PDB file of C-alpha atoms and ligand atoms in Angstrom:
ATOM      1  CA  MET Q   1       0.000   0.000   0.000  1.00 93.00           C
ATOM      2  CA  MET Q   2       1.042   3.605  -0.593  1.00 94.00           C
ATOM      3  CA  ASP Q   3       0.481   6.433   1.908  1.00 94.00           C
ATOM      4  CA  TYR Q   4      -0.610   9.826   0.650  1.00 94.00           C
ATOM      5  CA  THR Q   5      -1.452  13.064   2.386  1.00 95.00           C
ATOM      6  CA  ILE Q   6      -4.348  15.264   1.346  1.00 95.00           C
ATOM      7  CA  PRO Q   7      -3.210  18.694   2.578  1.00 94.00           C
ATOM      8  CA  LYS Q   8      -5.696  20.649   4.677  1.00 93.00           C
ATOM      9  CA  LYS Q   9      -8.551  22.251   2.712  1.00 92.00           C
ATOM     10  CA  SER Q  10      -7.887  20.231  -0.456  1.00 92.00           C
ATOM     11  CA  GLY Q  11      -8.971  17.030  -2.188  1.00 95.00           C
ATOM     12  CA  ALA Q  12      -7.720  13.975  -4.079  1.00 96.00           C
ATOM     13  CA  SER Q  13      -9.225  11.409  -6.444  1.00 97.00           C
ATOM     14  CA  PHE Q  14      -8.146   7.908  -7.459  1.00 97.00           C
ATOM     15  CA  HIS Q  15      -9.306   4.689  -9.097  1.00 97.00           C
ATOM     16  CA  ILE Q  16     -10.053   1.588  -7.061  1.00 98.00           C
ATOM     17  CA  ASP Q  17     -10.794  -1.800  -8.640  1.00 98.00           C
ATOM     18  CA  GLU Q  18     -13.601  -4.120  -7.532  1.00 98.00           C
ATOM     19  CA  GLY Q  19     -12.373  -6.245  -4.618  1.00 98.00           C
ATOM     20  CA  GLU Q  20      -9.521  -3.875  -3.714  1.00 98.00           C
ATOM     21  CA  SER Q  21      -9.386  -1.868  -0.475  1.00 98.00           C
ATOM     22  CA  PHE Q  22      -8.209   1.555   0.622  1.00 98.00           C
ATOM     23  CA  GLU Q  23      -8.118   3.479   3.909  1.00 98.00           C
ATOM     24  CA  VAL Q  24      -8.995   7.038   4.870  1.00 98.00           C
ATOM     25  CA  THR Q  25      -6.912   8.036   7.891  1.00 98.00           C
ATOM     26  CA  ASN Q  26      -6.899  10.892  10.383  1.00 98.00           C
ATOM     27  CA  PRO Q  27      -3.230  11.780  11.038  1.00 97.00           C
ATOM     28  CA  GLU Q  28      -3.843  14.432  13.706  1.00 97.00           C
ATOM     29  CA  GLY Q  29      -7.383  13.517  14.826  1.00 97.00           C
ATOM     30  CA  GLU Q  30     -10.689  15.463  14.897  1.00 98.00           C
ATOM     31  CA  GLN Q  31     -10.599  16.129  11.140  1.00 98.00           C
ATOM     32  CA  ILE Q  32     -13.558  15.406   8.854  1.00 98.00           C
ATOM     33  CA  ALA Q  33     -13.051  13.874   5.384  1.00 98.00           C
ATOM     34  CA  ASP Q  34     -15.820  14.197   2.785  1.00 98.00           C
ATOM     35  CA  LEU Q  35     -15.977  11.226   0.396  1.00 98.00           C
ATOM     36  CA  VAL Q  36     -17.827  10.480  -2.845  1.00 98.00           C
ATOM     37  CA  ALA Q  37     -17.609   7.581  -5.325  1.00 98.00           C
ATOM     38  CA  PHE Q  38     -18.623   7.046  -8.942  1.00 98.00           C
ATOM     39  CA  ASN Q  39     -19.088   3.919 -11.076  1.00 98.00           C
ATOM     40  CA  ARG Q  40     -15.944   4.102 -13.212  1.00 97.00           C
ATOM     41  CA  HIS Q  41     -17.698   2.692 -16.297  1.00 97.00           C
ATOM     42  CA  ASN Q  42     -20.707   5.004 -16.017  1.00 97.00           C
ATOM     43  CA  VAL Q  43     -20.069   8.071 -13.861  1.00 96.00           C
ATOM     44  CA  SER Q  44     -23.753   9.030 -13.935  1.00 96.00           C
ATOM     45  CA  GLU Q  45     -24.158   6.191 -11.418  1.00 98.00           C
ATOM     46  CA  LYS Q  46     -22.675   7.550  -8.206  1.00 98.00           C
ATOM     47  CA  TYR Q  47     -22.856   7.471  -4.425  1.00 98.00           C
ATOM     48  CA  SER Q  48     -26.282   8.405  -3.103  1.00 98.00           C
ATOM     49  CA  GLN Q  49     -26.404   9.616   0.483  1.00 98.00           C
ATOM     50  CA  ALA Q  50     -30.203   9.230   0.575  1.00 98.00           C
ATOM     51  CA  TYR Q  51     -30.231   5.635  -0.719  1.00 98.00           C
ATOM     52  CA  THR Q  52     -27.378   4.794   1.655  1.00 98.00           C
ATOM     53  CA  ARG Q  53     -29.591   5.881   4.563  1.00 98.00           C
ATOM     54  CA  HIS Q  54     -32.529   4.001   3.038  1.00 98.00           C
ATOM     55  CA  MET Q  55     -30.735   0.740   2.214  1.00 98.00           C
ATOM     56  CA  ASN Q  56     -28.987   0.577   5.603  1.00 98.00           C
ATOM     57  CA  ASN Q  57     -32.114   1.829   7.358  1.00 98.00           C
ATOM     58  CA  LYS Q  58     -30.102   4.058   9.686  1.00 96.00           C
ATOM     59  CA  LEU Q  59     -28.499   7.478  10.028  1.00 96.00           C
ATOM     60  CA  ARG Q  60     -24.977   6.344  10.911  1.00 95.00           C
ATOM     61  CA  ILE Q  61     -22.921   3.657   9.152  1.00 98.00           C
ATOM     62  CA  SER Q  62     -19.847   1.686  10.207  1.00 98.00           C
ATOM     63  CA  THR Q  63     -18.171  -1.696   9.726  1.00 98.00           C
ATOM     64  CA  GLY Q  64     -20.228  -4.054   7.561  1.00 98.00           C
ATOM     65  CA  ASP Q  65     -22.363  -1.287   6.062  1.00 98.00           C
ATOM     66  CA  SER Q  66     -22.222  -0.342   2.389  1.00 98.00           C
ATOM     67  CA  LEU Q  67     -22.419   2.917   0.491  1.00 98.00           C
ATOM     68  CA  TYR Q  68     -25.093   2.630  -2.226  1.00 98.00           C
ATOM     69  CA  THR Q  69     -25.395   4.323  -5.589  1.00 98.00           C
ATOM     70  CA  THR Q  70     -28.170   6.214  -7.338  1.00 98.00           C
ATOM     71  CA  GLU Q  71     -29.050   2.833  -8.910  1.00 98.00           C
ATOM     72  CA  GLY Q  72     -29.222   1.061  -5.540  1.00 98.00           C
ATOM     73  CA  ASN Q  73     -25.998  -0.925  -5.997  1.00 98.00           C
ATOM     74  CA  PRO Q  74     -23.314  -1.152  -3.299  1.00 98.00           C
ATOM     75  CA  ILE Q  75     -20.187   0.709  -4.421  1.00 98.00           C
ATOM     76  CA  LEU Q  76     -18.036   0.681  -1.253  1.00 98.00           C
ATOM     77  CA  THR Q  77     -18.311  -1.350   1.960  1.00 98.00           C
ATOM     78  CA  ILE Q  78     -16.740  -0.347   5.277  1.00 98.00           C
ATOM     79  CA  THR Q  79     -14.605  -3.314   6.356  1.00 98.00           C
ATOM     80  CA  SER Q  80     -12.798  -1.789   9.343  1.00 98.00           C
ATOM     81  CA  ASP Q  81     -13.490   1.358  11.352  1.00 98.00           C
ATOM     82  CA  ASP Q  82     -11.510   2.769  14.288  1.00 98.00           C
ATOM     83  CA  THR Q  83     -13.845   5.720  14.854  1.00 98.00           C
ATOM     84  CA  GLY Q  84     -17.348   4.352  14.235  1.00 98.00           C
ATOM     85  CA  VAL Q  85     -18.906   7.806  13.809  1.00 98.00           C
ATOM     86  CA  HIS Q  86     -19.548   9.151  10.296  1.00 98.00           C
ATOM     87  CA  ASP Q  87     -22.273  11.373   8.896  1.00 98.00           C
ATOM     88  CA  ILE Q  88     -24.727  10.564   6.095  1.00 98.00           C
ATOM     89  CA  MET Q  89     -27.098  13.512   6.658  1.00 97.00           C
ATOM     90  CA  TYR Q  90     -25.149  16.679   5.805  1.00 97.00           C
ATOM     91  CA  GLY Q  91     -24.066  17.861   2.377  1.00 96.00           C
ATOM     92  CA  PRO Q  92     -20.469  18.890   1.725  1.00 96.00           C
ATOM     93  CA  CYS Q  93     -19.421  22.355   2.845  1.00 93.00           C
ATOM     94  CA  ASN Q  94     -19.167  24.583  -0.197  1.00 90.00           C
ATOM     95  CA  GLU Q  95     -18.588  28.028  -1.540  1.00 85.00           C
ATOM     96  CA  TRP Q  96     -21.986  29.570  -0.752  1.00 84.00           C
ATOM     97  CA  MET Q  97     -21.898  28.180   2.762  1.00 82.00           C
ATOM     98  CA  LEU Q  98     -18.363  29.223   3.631  1.00 79.00           C
ATOM     99  CA  THR Q  99     -18.434  32.561   1.854  1.00 71.00           C
ATOM    100  CA  ASP Q 100     -21.071  33.644   4.340  1.00 67.00           C
ATOM    101  CA  ILE Q 101     -19.062  32.485   7.342  1.00 69.00           C
ATOM    102  CA  PHE Q 102     -15.491  33.022   6.127  1.00 67.00           C
ATOM    103  CA  PRO Q 103     -15.574  35.654   3.369  1.00 66.00           C
ATOM    104  CA  ASP Q 104     -11.804  35.568   3.000  1.00 67.00           C
ATOM    105  CA  GLU Q 105     -11.686  31.823   2.420  1.00 65.00           C
ATOM    106  CA  PRO Q 106     -14.318  30.816  -0.103  1.00 65.00           C
ATOM    107  CA  GLY Q 107     -14.463  27.251  -1.364  1.00 80.00           C
ATOM    108  CA  GLY Q 108     -15.226  24.086   0.527  1.00 91.00           C
ATOM    109  CA  CYS Q 109     -15.380  20.316   0.168  1.00 94.00           C
ATOM    110  CA  ARG Q 110     -17.714  20.421  -2.826  1.00 94.00           C
ATOM    111  CA  GLU Q 111     -15.167  22.515  -4.722  1.00 92.00           C
ATOM    112  CA  ASN Q 112     -12.247  20.402  -3.425  1.00 93.00           C
ATOM    113  CA  LEU Q 113     -13.975  17.228  -4.633  1.00 95.00           C
ATOM    114  CA  TYR Q 114     -14.796  18.739  -8.010  1.00 94.00           C
ATOM    115  CA  LEU Q 115     -11.221  19.967  -8.591  1.00 93.00           C
ATOM    116  CA  ALA Q 116      -9.843  16.557  -7.603  1.00 95.00           C
ATOM    117  CA  ALA Q 117     -12.275  14.614  -9.819  1.00 95.00           C
ATOM    118  CA  LYS Q 118     -12.182  17.022 -12.768  1.00 94.00           C
ATOM    119  CA  PRO Q 119      -9.421  15.021 -14.568  1.00 93.00           C
ATOM    120  CA  GLU Q 120     -11.900  12.092 -14.567  1.00 93.00           C
ATOM    121  CA  GLY Q 121     -14.451  14.143 -16.483  1.00 93.00           C
ATOM    122  CA  ILE Q 122     -16.590  14.927 -13.429  1.00 94.00           C
ATOM    123  CA  GLU Q 123     -18.405  18.269 -13.626  1.00 93.00           C
ATOM    124  CA  GLU Q 124     -19.020  20.478 -10.588  1.00 90.00           C
ATOM    125  CA  GLU Q 125     -22.766  19.790 -10.628  1.00 93.00           C
ATOM    126  CA  ASP Q 126     -22.048  16.035 -10.702  1.00 95.00           C
ATOM    127  CA  VAL Q 127     -20.540  16.018  -7.188  1.00 97.00           C
ATOM    128  CA  PRO Q 128     -23.150  14.304  -4.994  1.00 98.00           C
ATOM    129  CA  ASN Q 129     -23.826  14.720  -1.310  1.00 98.00           C
ATOM    130  CA  THR Q 130     -21.056  13.120   0.680  1.00 98.00           C
ATOM    131  CA  LEU Q 131     -20.189  10.465   3.192  1.00 98.00           C
ATOM    132  CA  ASN Q 132     -18.704  12.692   5.884  1.00 98.00           C
ATOM    133  CA  VAL Q 133     -16.082  10.424   7.382  1.00 98.00           C
ATOM    134  CA  PHE Q 134     -15.248  11.166  11.034  1.00 98.00           C
ATOM    135  CA  GLN Q 135     -18.114  13.735  11.290  1.00 98.00           C
ATOM    136  CA  LYS Q 136     -20.343  13.515  14.359  1.00 98.00           C
ATOM    137  CA  SER Q 137     -23.931  14.521  13.772  1.00 97.00           C
ATOM    138  CA  MET Q 138     -26.809  13.829  16.116  1.00 96.00           C
ATOM    139  CA  VAL Q 139     -30.591  13.852  15.901  1.00 96.00           C
ATOM    140  CA  LYS Q 140     -32.182  15.348  18.997  1.00 96.00           C
ATOM    141  CA  GLY Q 141     -35.594  15.283  20.570  1.00 95.00           C
ATOM    142  CA  GLU Q 142     -39.099  14.846  19.208  1.00 95.00           C
ATOM    143  CA  ASP Q 143     -38.501  17.486  16.547  1.00 96.00           C
ATOM    144  CA  GLN Q 144     -35.432  15.545  15.382  1.00 95.00           C
ATOM    145  CA  GLU Q 145     -33.228  18.604  15.288  1.00 96.00           C
ATOM    146  CA  LEU Q 146     -29.783  18.103  13.818  1.00 96.00           C
ATOM    147  CA  GLU Q 147     -26.723  18.980  15.819  1.00 95.00           C
ATOM    148  CA  LEU Q 148     -23.026  18.717  15.001  1.00 95.00           C
ATOM    149  CA  GLY Q 149     -20.473  17.681  17.589  1.00 96.00           C
ATOM    150  CA  ARG Q 150     -16.698  17.646  17.626  1.00 97.00           C
ATOM    151  CA  SER Q 151     -15.212  14.853  15.534  1.00 98.00           C
ATOM    152  CA  PRO Q 152     -14.383  11.954  17.875  1.00 98.00           C
ATOM    153  CA  ALA Q 153     -11.554  10.700  15.627  1.00 98.00           C
ATOM    154  CA  ASP Q 154      -8.306  10.040  17.495  1.00 98.00           C
ATOM    155  CA  PRO Q 155      -4.933  10.713  15.866  1.00 98.00           C
ATOM    156  CA  GLY Q 156      -4.140   7.748  13.606  1.00 98.00           C
ATOM    157  CA  ASP Q 157      -7.717   6.492  13.294  1.00 98.00           C
ATOM    158  CA  ALA Q 158      -8.418   4.685  10.010  1.00 98.00           C
ATOM    159  CA  VAL Q 159     -11.508   3.577   8.107  1.00 98.00           C
ATOM    160  CA  GLU Q 160     -11.080   0.823   5.527  1.00 98.00           C
ATOM    161  CA  PHE Q 161     -13.326   0.529   2.479  1.00 98.00           C
ATOM    162  CA  GLU Q 162     -13.592  -2.341  -0.004  1.00 98.00           C
ATOM    163  CA  ALA Q 163     -14.777  -1.548  -3.520  1.00 98.00           C
ATOM    164  CA  ASN Q 164     -17.882  -3.459  -4.678  1.00 98.00           C
ATOM    165  CA  GLN Q 165     -17.362  -2.252  -8.249  1.00 98.00           C
ATOM    166  CA  ASP Q 166     -14.683  -0.474 -10.257  1.00 98.00           C
ATOM    167  CA  ALA Q 167     -14.919   3.055  -8.898  1.00 98.00           C
ATOM    168  CA  ILE Q 168     -13.551   6.568  -8.946  1.00 98.00           C
ATOM    169  CA  VAL Q 169     -13.259   7.868  -5.379  1.00 98.00           C
ATOM    170  CA  ALA Q 170     -12.710  11.477  -4.320  1.00 97.00           C
ATOM    171  CA  VAL Q 171     -11.887  12.599  -0.764  1.00 98.00           C
ATOM    172  CA  SER Q 172     -11.626  16.113   0.708  1.00 96.00           C
ATOM    173  CA  ALA Q 173      -9.935  17.277   3.903  1.00 96.00           C
ATOM    174  CA  CYS Q 174     -12.871  19.353   5.157  1.00 95.00           C
ATOM    175  CA  SER Q 175     -12.444  23.115   4.773  1.00 91.00           C
ATOM    176  CA  ALA Q 176     -15.055  24.278   7.282  1.00 90.00           C
ATOM    177  CA  ALA Q 177     -13.248  25.762  10.281  1.00 88.00           C
ATOM    178  CA  GLY Q 178     -15.180  25.217  13.494  1.00 89.00           C
ATOM    179  CA  GLU Q 179     -15.698  22.789  16.339  1.00 91.00           C
ATOM    180  CA  PRO Q 180     -16.835  19.783  14.227  1.00 94.00           C
ATOM    181  CA  ASN Q 181     -13.289  19.778  12.773  1.00 94.00           C
ATOM    182  CA  GLY Q 182     -11.573  20.189  16.143  1.00 94.00           C
ATOM    183  CA  ASP Q 183      -9.385  23.132  17.054  1.00 89.00           C
ATOM    184  CA  GLU Q 184      -7.844  23.581  13.628  1.00 93.00           C
ATOM    185  CA  LEU Q 185      -8.135  22.244  10.107  1.00 93.00           C
ATOM    186  CA  THR Q 186      -5.589  19.511   9.360  1.00 96.00           C
ATOM    187  CA  SER Q 187      -4.722  16.985   6.664  1.00 96.00           C
ATOM    188  CA  ILE Q 188      -6.306  13.643   5.802  1.00 97.00           C
ATOM    189  CA  GLY Q 189      -4.357  10.501   4.910  1.00 97.00           C
ATOM    190  CA  LEU Q 190      -5.026   7.876   2.242  1.00 97.00           C
ATOM    191  CA  LYS Q 191      -3.656   4.350   1.949  1.00 97.00           C
ATOM    192  CA  VAL Q 192      -4.209   2.946  -1.521  1.00 97.00           C
ATOM    193  CA  PRO Q 193      -2.941  -0.055  -3.534  1.00 97.00           C
ATOM    194  CA  ASP Q 194       0.608   0.355  -4.871  1.00 95.00           C
ATOM    195  CA  TYR Q 195      -0.300   0.868  -8.517  1.00 90.00           C
ATOM    196  CA  THR Q 196      -2.830   3.642  -7.803  1.00 93.00           C
ATOM    197  CA  THR Q 197      -2.550   7.032  -9.491  1.00 88.00           C
ATOM    198  CA  LEU Q 198      -3.897   9.962  -7.511  1.00 92.00           C
ATOM    199  CA  HIS Q 199      -4.920  13.393  -8.661  1.00 90.00           C
ATOM    200  CA  GLY Q 200      -4.369  16.176  -6.156  1.00 85.00           C
ATOM    201  CA  ALA Q 201      -2.633  14.558  -3.151  1.00 74.00           C
ATOM    202  CA  SER Q 202       1.036  14.617  -2.192  1.00 70.00           C
ATOM    203  CA  ILE Q 203       2.916  11.370  -1.643  1.00 63.00           C
ATOM    204  CA  GLN Q 204       4.050  10.816   1.930  1.00 59.00           C
ATOM    205  CA  ASN Q 205       5.951   7.550   2.046  1.00 51.00           C
ATOM    206  CA  GLU Q 206       5.759   3.966   0.948  1.00 47.00           C
ATOM    207  CA  HIS Q 207       4.820   0.921   3.015  1.00 48.00           C
ATOM    208  CA  ASN Q 208       4.743  -2.716   2.144  1.00 39.00           C
ATOM    209  CA  HIS Q 209       1.954  -4.565   3.915  1.00 40.00           C
TER     210      HIS Q 209
HETATM  211 ZN1   ZN W   1     -16.175  20.330   4.371  1.00 78.56          ZN
END
C-alpha cells in the first residue's frame, strides 16, 4: 500500500478496482473527510447519500455497512473502522456556505472534490452529497433537530473501504473551520494499492503490507 497526504482544505481522487481496499486516515485527529464515489464505467451512477440511509435503514454507518449508488448498488463497503462515527445527513461544505461564514476563504469540500475529480471528467454539478467520514452529527428530541459535535476521531484512526465495483473515489480534507473539525483544520491521509494514481494529493511515504 502507498500512503498519501491530502493537505488541509484540499482534495484527491483515485481509481479503485472491484475487490480492492483503501483506507482514509486521520493523522492528527478530529478532522472530517468528505468522500464520494462514482461507477468508473458510467459516472452518472454515483454514491447516493439518501439511498445509503434508506438501504442501511439508519443514520450512521460503520463496519459491515455499504455505500449505495443512485441505482441502488453497493459501491463501497466499510470493512474496518476505528472511529465508528460518520455522517450521512449533511451535504459537503461549499462556496456559498463558507463565503457567508469566512468571506476571506471561499471554497469548501464540494469545490475540493470537483477539482480533484475534474481530470476524470466529473463536472461540478455532478458532485453528490457526501459520506462525511469522522463527522459527528446527532438527531435530537421529538422534533429531530440536527446537531453537530466535535469529531471523535483520534490521531491515527483509520476507516477501511472495499470496492464493490470499479470506482472513482474522491476525498476532501474538510475546509469548514469550526468545532466539528476540532481546534484547527488539518490533513487527511489515504492508503491505496501500490499501482494507484492519484490526482491532487502529495505522496508521503511507501509501506509494504
Ligand atoms: Zn467540508
